[in-house]
Short mmCIF file of C-alpha atoms and ligand atoms in Angstrom, two decimals:
data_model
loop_
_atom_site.label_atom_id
_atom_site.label_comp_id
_atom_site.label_asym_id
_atom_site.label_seq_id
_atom_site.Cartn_x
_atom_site.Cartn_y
_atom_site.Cartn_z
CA UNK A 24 125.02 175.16 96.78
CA UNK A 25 126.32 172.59 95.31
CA UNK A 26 130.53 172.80 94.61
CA UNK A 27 131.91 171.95 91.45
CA UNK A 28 134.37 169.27 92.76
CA UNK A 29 131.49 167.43 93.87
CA UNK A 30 128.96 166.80 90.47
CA UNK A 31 129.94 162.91 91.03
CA UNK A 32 128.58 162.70 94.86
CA UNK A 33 125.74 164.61 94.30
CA UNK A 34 124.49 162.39 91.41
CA UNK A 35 124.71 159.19 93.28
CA UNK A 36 121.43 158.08 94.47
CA UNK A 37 121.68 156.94 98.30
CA UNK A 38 118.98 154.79 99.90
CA UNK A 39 120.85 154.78 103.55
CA UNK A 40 119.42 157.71 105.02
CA UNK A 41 122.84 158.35 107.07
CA UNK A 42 125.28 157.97 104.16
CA UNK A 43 122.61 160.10 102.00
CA UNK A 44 122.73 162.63 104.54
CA UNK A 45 126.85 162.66 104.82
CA UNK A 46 126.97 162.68 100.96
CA UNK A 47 124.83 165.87 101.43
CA UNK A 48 126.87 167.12 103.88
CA UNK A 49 130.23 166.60 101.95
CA UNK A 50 128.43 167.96 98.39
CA UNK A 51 127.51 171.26 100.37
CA UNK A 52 131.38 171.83 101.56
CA UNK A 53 130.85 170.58 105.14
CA UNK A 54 132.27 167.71 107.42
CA UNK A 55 131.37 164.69 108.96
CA UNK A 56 130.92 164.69 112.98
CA UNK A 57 131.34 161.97 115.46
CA UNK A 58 128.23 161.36 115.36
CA UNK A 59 127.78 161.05 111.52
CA UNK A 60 131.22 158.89 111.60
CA UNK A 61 129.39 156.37 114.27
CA UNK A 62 126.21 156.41 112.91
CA UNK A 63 128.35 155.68 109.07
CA UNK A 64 129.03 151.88 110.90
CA UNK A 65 125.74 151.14 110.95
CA UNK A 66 124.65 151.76 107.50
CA UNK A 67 124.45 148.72 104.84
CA UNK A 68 128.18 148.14 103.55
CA UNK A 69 127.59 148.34 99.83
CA UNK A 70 125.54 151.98 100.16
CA UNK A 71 129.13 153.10 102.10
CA UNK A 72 131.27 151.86 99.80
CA UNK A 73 129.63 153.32 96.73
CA UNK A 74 129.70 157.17 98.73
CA UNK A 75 133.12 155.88 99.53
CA UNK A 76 134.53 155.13 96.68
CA UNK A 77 133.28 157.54 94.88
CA UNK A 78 135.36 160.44 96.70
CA UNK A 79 138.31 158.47 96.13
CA UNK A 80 137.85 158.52 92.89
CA UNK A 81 137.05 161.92 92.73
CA UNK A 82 140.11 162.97 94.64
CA UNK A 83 142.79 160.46 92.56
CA UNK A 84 140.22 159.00 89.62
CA UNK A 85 141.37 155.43 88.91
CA UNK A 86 144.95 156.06 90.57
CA UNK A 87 146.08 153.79 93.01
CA UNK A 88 149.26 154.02 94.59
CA UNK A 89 152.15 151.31 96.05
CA UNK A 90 155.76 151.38 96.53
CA UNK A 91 158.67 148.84 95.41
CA UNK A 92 159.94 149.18 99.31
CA UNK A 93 161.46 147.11 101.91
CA UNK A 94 160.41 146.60 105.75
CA UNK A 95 163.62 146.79 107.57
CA UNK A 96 163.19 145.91 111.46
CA UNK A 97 166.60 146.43 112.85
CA UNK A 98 165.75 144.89 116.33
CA UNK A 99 162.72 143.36 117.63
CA UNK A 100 164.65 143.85 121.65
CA UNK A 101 162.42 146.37 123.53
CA UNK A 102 162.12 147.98 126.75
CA UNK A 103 158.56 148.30 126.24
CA UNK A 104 155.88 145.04 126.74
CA UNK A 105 152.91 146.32 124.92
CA UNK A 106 150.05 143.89 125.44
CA UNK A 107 148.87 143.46 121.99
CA UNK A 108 152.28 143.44 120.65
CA UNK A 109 154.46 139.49 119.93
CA UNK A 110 157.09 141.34 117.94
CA UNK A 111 159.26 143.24 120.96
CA UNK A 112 161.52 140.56 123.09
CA UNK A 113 163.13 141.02 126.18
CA UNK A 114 167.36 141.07 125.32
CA UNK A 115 168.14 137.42 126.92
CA UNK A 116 164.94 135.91 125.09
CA UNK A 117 166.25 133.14 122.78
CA UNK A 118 164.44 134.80 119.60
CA UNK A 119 166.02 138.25 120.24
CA UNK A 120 167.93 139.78 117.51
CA UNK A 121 170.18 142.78 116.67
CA UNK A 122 171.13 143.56 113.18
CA UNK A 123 174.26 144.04 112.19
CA UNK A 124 175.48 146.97 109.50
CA UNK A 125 175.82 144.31 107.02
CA UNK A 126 172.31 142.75 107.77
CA UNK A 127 170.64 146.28 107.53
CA UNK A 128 172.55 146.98 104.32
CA UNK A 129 171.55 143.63 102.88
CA UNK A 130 167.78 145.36 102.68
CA UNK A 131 168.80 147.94 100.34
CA UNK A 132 167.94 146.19 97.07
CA UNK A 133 168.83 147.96 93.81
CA UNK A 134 165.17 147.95 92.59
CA UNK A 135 163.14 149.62 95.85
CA UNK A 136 162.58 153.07 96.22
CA UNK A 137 161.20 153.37 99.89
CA UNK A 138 162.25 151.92 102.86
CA UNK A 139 160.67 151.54 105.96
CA UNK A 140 162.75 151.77 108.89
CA UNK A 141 161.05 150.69 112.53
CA UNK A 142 161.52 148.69 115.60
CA UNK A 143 161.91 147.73 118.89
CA UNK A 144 163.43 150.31 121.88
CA UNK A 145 166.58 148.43 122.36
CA UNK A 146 167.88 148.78 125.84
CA UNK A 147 171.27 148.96 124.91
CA UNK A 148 171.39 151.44 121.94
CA UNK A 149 172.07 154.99 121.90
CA UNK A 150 170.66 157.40 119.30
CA UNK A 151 173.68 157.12 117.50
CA UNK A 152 172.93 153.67 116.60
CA UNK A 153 169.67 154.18 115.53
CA UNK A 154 171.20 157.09 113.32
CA UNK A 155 173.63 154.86 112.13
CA UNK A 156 170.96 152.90 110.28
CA UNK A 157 169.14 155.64 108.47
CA UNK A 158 172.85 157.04 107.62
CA UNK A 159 174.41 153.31 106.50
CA UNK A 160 170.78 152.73 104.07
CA UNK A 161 170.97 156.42 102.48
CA UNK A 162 174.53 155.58 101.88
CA UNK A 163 174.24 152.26 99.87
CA UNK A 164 171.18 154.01 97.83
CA UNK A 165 171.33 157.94 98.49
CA UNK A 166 168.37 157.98 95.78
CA UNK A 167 166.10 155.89 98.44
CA UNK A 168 162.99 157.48 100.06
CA UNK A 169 163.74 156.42 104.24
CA UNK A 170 160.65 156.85 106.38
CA UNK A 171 161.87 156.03 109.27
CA UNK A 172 160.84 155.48 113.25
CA UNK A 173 157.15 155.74 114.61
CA UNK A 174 156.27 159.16 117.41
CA UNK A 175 157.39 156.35 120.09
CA UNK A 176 160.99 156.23 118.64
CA UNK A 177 161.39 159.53 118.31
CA UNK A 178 159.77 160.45 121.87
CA UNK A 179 162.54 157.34 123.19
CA UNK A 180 165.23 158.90 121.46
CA UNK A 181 164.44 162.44 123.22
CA UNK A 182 164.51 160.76 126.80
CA UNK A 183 167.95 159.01 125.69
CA UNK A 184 169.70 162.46 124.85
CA UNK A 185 167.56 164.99 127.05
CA UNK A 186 166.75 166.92 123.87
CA UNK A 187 163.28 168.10 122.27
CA UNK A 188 161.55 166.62 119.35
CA UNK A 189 162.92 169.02 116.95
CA UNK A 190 166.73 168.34 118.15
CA UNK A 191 166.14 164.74 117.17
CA UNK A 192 164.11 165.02 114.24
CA UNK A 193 166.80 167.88 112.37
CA UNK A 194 169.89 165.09 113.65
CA UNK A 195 167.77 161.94 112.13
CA UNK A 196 166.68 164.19 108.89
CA UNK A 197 170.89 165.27 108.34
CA UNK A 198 171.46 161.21 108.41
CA UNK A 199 168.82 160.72 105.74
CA UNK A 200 164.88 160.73 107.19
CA UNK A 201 162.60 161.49 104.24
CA UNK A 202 159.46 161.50 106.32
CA UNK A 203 157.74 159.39 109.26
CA UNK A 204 155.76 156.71 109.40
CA UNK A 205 152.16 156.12 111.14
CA UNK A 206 153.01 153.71 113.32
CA UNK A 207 152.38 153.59 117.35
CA UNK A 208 149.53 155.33 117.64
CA UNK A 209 147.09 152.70 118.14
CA UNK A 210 143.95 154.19 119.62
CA UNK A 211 144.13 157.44 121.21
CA UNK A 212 141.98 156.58 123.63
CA UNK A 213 142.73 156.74 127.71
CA UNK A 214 140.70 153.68 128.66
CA UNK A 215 142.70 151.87 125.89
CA UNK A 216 145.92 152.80 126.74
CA UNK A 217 145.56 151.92 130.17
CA UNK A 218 144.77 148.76 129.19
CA UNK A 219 147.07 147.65 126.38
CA UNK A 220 149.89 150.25 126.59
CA UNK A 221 150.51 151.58 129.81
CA UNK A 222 154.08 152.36 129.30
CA UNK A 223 153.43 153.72 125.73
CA UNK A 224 153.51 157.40 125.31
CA UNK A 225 149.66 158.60 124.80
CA UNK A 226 147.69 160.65 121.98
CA UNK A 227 148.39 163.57 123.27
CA UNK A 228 152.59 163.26 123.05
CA UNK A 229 152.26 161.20 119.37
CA UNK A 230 149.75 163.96 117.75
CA UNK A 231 152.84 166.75 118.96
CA UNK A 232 155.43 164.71 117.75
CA UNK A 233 153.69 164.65 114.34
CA UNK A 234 152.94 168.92 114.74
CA UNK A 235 156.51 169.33 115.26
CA UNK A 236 157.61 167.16 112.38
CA UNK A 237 155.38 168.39 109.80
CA UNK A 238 156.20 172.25 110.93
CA UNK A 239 160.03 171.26 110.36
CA UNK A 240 158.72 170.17 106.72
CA UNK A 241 158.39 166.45 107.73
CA UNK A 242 155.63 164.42 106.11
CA UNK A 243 154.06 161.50 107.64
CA UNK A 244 151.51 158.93 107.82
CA UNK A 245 149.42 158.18 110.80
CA UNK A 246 147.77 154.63 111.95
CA UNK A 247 145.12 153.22 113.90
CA UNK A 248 145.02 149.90 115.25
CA UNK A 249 141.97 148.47 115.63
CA UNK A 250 139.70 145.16 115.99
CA UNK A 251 140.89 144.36 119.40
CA UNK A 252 139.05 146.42 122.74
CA UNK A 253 138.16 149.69 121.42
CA UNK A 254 135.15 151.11 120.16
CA UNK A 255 133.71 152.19 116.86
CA UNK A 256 133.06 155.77 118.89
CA UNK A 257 136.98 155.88 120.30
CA UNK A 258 137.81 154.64 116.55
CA UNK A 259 136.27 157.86 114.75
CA UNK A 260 137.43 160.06 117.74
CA UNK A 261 140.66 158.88 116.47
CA UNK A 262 140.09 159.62 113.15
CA UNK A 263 139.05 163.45 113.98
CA UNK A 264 141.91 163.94 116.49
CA UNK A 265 144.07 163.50 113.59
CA UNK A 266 141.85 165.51 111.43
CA UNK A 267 142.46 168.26 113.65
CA UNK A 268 146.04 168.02 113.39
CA UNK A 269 145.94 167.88 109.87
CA UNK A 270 144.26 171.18 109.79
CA UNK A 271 146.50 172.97 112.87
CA UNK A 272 149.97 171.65 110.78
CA UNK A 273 149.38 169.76 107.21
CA UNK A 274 151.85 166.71 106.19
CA UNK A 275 150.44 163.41 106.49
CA UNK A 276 150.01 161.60 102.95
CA UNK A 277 147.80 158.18 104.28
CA UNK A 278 145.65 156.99 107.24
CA UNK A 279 146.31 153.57 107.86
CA UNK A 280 143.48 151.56 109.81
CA UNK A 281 145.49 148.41 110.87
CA UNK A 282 143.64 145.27 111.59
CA UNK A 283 144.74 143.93 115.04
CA UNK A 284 146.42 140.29 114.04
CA UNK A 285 145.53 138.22 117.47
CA UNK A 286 148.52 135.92 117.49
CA UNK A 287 148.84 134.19 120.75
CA UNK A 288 147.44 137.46 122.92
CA UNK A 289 144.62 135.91 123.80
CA UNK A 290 143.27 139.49 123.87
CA UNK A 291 140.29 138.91 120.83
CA UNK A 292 139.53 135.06 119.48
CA UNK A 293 139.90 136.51 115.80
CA UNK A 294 140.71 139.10 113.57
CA UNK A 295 137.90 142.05 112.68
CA UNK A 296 135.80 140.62 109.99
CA UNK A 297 136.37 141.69 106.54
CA UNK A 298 132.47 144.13 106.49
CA UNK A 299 134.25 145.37 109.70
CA UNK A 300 137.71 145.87 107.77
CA UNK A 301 135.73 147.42 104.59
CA UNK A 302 133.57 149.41 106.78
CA UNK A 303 136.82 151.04 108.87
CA UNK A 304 138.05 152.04 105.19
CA UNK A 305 135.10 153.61 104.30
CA UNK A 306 134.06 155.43 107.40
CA UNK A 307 138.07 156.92 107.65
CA UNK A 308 137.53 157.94 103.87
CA UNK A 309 134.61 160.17 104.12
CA UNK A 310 136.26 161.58 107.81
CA UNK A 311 139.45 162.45 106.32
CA UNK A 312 138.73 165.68 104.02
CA UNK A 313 141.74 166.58 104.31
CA UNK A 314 144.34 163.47 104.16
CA UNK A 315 145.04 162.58 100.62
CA UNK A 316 145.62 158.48 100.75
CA UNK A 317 143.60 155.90 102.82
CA UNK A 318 146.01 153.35 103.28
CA UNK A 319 145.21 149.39 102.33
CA UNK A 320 147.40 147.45 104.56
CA UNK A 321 147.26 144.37 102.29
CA UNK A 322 149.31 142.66 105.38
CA UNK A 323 146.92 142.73 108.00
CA UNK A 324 144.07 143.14 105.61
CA UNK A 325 144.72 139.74 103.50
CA UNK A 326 145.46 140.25 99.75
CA UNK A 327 141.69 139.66 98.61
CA UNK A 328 140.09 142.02 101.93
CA UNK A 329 142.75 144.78 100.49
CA UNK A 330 141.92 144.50 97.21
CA UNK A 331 138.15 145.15 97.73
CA UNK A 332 139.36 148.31 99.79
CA UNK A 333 140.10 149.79 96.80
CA UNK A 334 136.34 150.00 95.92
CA UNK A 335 135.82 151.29 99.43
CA UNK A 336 138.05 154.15 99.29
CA UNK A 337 141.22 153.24 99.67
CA UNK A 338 143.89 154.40 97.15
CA UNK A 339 146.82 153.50 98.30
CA UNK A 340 148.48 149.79 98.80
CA UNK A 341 151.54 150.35 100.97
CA UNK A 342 154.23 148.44 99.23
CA UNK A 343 155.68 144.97 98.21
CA UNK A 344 157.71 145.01 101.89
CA UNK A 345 160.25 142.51 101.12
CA UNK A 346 159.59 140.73 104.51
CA UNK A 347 157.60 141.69 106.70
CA UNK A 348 158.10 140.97 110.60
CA UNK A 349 155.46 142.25 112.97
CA UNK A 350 152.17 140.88 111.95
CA UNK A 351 153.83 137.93 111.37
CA UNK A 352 155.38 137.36 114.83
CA UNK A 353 151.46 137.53 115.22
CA UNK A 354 150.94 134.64 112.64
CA UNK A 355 148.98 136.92 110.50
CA UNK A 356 148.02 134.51 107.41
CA UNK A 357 149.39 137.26 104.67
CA UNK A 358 152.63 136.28 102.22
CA UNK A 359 155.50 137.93 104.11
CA UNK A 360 156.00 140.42 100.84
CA UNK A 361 154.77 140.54 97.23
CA UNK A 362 156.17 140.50 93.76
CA UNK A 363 156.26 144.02 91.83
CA UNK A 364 154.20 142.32 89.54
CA UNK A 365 151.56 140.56 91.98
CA UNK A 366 150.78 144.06 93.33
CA UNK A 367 150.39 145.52 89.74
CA UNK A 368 147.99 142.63 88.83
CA UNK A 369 145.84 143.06 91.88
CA UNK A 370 145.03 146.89 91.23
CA UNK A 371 144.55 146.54 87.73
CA UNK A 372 142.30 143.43 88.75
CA UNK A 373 140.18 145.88 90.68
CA UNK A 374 140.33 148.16 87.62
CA UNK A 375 142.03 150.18 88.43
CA UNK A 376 145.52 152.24 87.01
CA UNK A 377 148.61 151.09 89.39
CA UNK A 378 150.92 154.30 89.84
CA UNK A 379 154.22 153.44 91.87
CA UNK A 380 155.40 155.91 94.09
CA UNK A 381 158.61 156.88 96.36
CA UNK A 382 158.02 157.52 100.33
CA UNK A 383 157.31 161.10 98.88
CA UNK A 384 154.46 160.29 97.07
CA UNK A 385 156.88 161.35 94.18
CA UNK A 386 155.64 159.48 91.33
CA UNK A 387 158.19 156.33 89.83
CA UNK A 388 156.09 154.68 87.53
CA UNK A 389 152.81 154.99 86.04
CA UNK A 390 151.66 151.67 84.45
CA UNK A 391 148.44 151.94 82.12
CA UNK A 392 145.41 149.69 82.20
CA UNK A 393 147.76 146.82 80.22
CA UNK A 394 150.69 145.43 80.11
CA UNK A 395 152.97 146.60 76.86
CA UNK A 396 155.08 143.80 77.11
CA UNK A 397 153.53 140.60 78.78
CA UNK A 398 156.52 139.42 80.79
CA UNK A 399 154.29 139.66 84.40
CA UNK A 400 153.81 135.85 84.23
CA UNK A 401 156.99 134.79 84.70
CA UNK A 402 157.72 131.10 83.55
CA UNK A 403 154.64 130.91 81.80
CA UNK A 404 154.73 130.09 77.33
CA UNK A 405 153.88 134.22 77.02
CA UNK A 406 156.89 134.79 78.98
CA UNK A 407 159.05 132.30 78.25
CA UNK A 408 158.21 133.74 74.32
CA UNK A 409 159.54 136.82 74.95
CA UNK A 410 163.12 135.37 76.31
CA UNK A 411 165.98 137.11 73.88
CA UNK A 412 166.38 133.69 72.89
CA UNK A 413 163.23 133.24 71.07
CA UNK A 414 163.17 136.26 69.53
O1 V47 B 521 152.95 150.57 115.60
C1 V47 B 521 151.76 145.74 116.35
C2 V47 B 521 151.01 147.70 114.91
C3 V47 B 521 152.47 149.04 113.82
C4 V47 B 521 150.26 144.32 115.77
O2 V47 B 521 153.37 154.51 107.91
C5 V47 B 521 150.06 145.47 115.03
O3 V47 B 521 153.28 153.72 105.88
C6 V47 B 521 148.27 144.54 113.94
O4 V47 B 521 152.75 151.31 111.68
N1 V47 B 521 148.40 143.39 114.64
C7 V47 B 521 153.65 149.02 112.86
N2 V47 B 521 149.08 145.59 114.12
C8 V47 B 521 153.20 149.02 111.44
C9 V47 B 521 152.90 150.38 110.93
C10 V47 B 521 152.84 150.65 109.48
C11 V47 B 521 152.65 149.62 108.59
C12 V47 B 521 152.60 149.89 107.23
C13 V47 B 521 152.79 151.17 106.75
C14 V47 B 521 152.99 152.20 107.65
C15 V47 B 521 153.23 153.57 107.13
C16 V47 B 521 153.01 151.96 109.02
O5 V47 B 521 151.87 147.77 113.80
C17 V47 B 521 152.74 149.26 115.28
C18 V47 B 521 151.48 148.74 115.92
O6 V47 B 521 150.50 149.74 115.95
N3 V47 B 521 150.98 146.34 115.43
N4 V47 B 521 151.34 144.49 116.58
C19 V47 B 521 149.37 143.23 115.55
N5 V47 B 521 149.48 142.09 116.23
FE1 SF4 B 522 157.81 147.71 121.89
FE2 SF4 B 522 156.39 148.77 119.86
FE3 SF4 B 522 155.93 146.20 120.62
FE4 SF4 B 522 155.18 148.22 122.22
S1 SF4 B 522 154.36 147.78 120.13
S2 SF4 B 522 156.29 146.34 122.84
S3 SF4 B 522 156.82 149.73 121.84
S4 SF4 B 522 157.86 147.03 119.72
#
């Protein structure tokens, strides 16, 4: 039988025999496997992306989401020496930084409606400090979304006050959370971990640090980090170990396949490719049945790489960031943030309908195929002809 929902995926005509057979399997209400998500690598990149994008489009049409937001890292000092990671510094290292109240107030800018709160696990902070920040943002701009502090924060903060998850995630959500982000998840893989993140709590501990959260009424997102040691296999087991979680205790809004940025590691000579990147988009699309948003991380990704996502199922662009910190400690080649306007362009570029959003997913703005009034280009004659001036 074929459902309703899916008219569009059964008319496409498939060459692939794999993708073929998972549009088949989607149109007749089932779910990709491990196996179907492995075997998905292999197929040509063009028949993936057109299966892809197609059940993007019939989950959100031509809607692609972003946020006006800022990345706020309040300290980059961490007890923790992750292998892939040149953000964290030890507390005497000459690059090591602290923010003051002022400095983390300073990212509240009137114009951003989400911001992203993560960081380093400072050895000298309490869980009142970290508090502190979520409280002193919400304050300055109790209208902002805050998604704040990855499973790893929030499993550090229960081993600094000897209290469950739920204890700390009710305290941070009175100061001002909104929701959680997807970070520090990496690869939920054993052989992984004991390679890159010894010290790093595993998959296991981060998938029931999302359950609890999204039982308490706590959305999140949820990462994976990849183009470094794992495998395509451990990458789709990944993917369905959250899909699984999804189903036991709904709340995340976007999976967000991060591209490993090698910085001076030494751990890969370069960065996935972008068929690799495109392909990881794709693949995590038709997995996901029941995550609204893949995630294009235009940071890691590149601007042009995360534009393309969008035709490979992505339907979501993160935000504009402000300045971002941790890819670039690992020299990723990315701007540090983008204009409002840049990010506008680029998904109606892909043509596509740019809809700006809160940390919520609550909708801000909805902007149309065109601009009404042409004042994107700043400083060029259009926009210097619509100064009050000339008019
Ligand atoms: O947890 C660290 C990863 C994450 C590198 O939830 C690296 O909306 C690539 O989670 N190359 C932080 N990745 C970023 C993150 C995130 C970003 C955007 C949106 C959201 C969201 C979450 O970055 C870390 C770690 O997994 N990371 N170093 C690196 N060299
Ligand atoms: Fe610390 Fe996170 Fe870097 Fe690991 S990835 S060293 S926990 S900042």
């Amino acid at each position: 039988m074929i459902l309703p929902s899916h008219a569009t995926l059964a008319a496409l005509e498939l060459s692939d025999p794999a993708v073929a057979a998972a549009r088949d399997r989607l149109v007749a209400g089932g779910r990709l496997t491990q196996e179907d998500g492995v075997r998905l690598f292999d197929a040509p990149l063009l028949e993936l992306g057109r299966l892809a994008g197609a059940v993007a489009r019939e989950r959100h049409g031509d809607r692609v989401y972003f946020t006006v937001n800022r990345q706020l890292n309040p300290t980059n000092v961490c007890v923790l020496s992750c292998r892939f990671c040149d953000y964290a510094k030890k507390a005497a290292a000459p690059d090591a930084y602290t923010m003051t109240r002022e400095q983390i107030v300073a990212h509240v800018d009137p114009g951003i409606s989400e911001i992203h709160i993560v960081g380093g696990l400072h050895n000298k902070w309490r869980f009142e400090d970290y508090l502190n920040v979520v409280r002193w943002v919400k304050e300055a701009k109790p209208d902002l979304s805050v998604k704040a502090y990855t499973a790893v924060e929030i499993d550090f903060f229960c081993r600094l006050t000897k209290q469950p998850a739920e204890w700390v995630l009710e305290r941070l959500r009175e100061a001002g959370l909104d929701a959680l982000p997807g970070g520090g998840a990496e690869v939920f893989s054993e052989r992984v971990r004991r390679e890159l993140f010894q010290q790093k709590i595993g998959g296991r501990r981060w998938l029931e640090i999302h359950e609890i959260a999204h039982r308490m009424g706590i959305p999140s997102n949820a990462t994976l980090l990849y183009g470094h040691i794992e495998t395509r296999a451990e990458r789709v087991q990944h993917m369905i170990l959250l899909r699984e979680l999804e189903d036991r205790a709904p709340g995340f809004f976007a999976f967000i396949p991060l591209a490993f940025q090698p910085g001076v590691t030494g751990l890969v000579r370069r960065q996935a490719s972008a068929i690799e990147d495109l392909k990881t988009i794709a693949v995590s699309r038709l997995v996901f049945d029941n995550v609204p948003h893949v995630k294009s991380y235009w940071v890691m990704l590149g601007q042009d790489t995360a534009a393309m996502a969008l035709q490979f199922g992505a339907s979501d662009m993160d935000g504009t960031i402000g300045v971002e910190k941790i890819a670039h400690a690992a020299l990723a080649p990315s701007p540090v943030g983008i204009a409002e306007e840049a990010m506008v362009h680029a998904i109606r570029e892909a043509g596509r309908l740019p809809v700006q959003r809160d940390a919520l997913y609550r909708v801000v703005r909805e902007y149309g195929r065109e601009d009404r009034a042409p004042a994107a280009a700043v400083g060029t004659p259009a926009a210097r002809a619509e100064t009050p001036a000339s008019r």
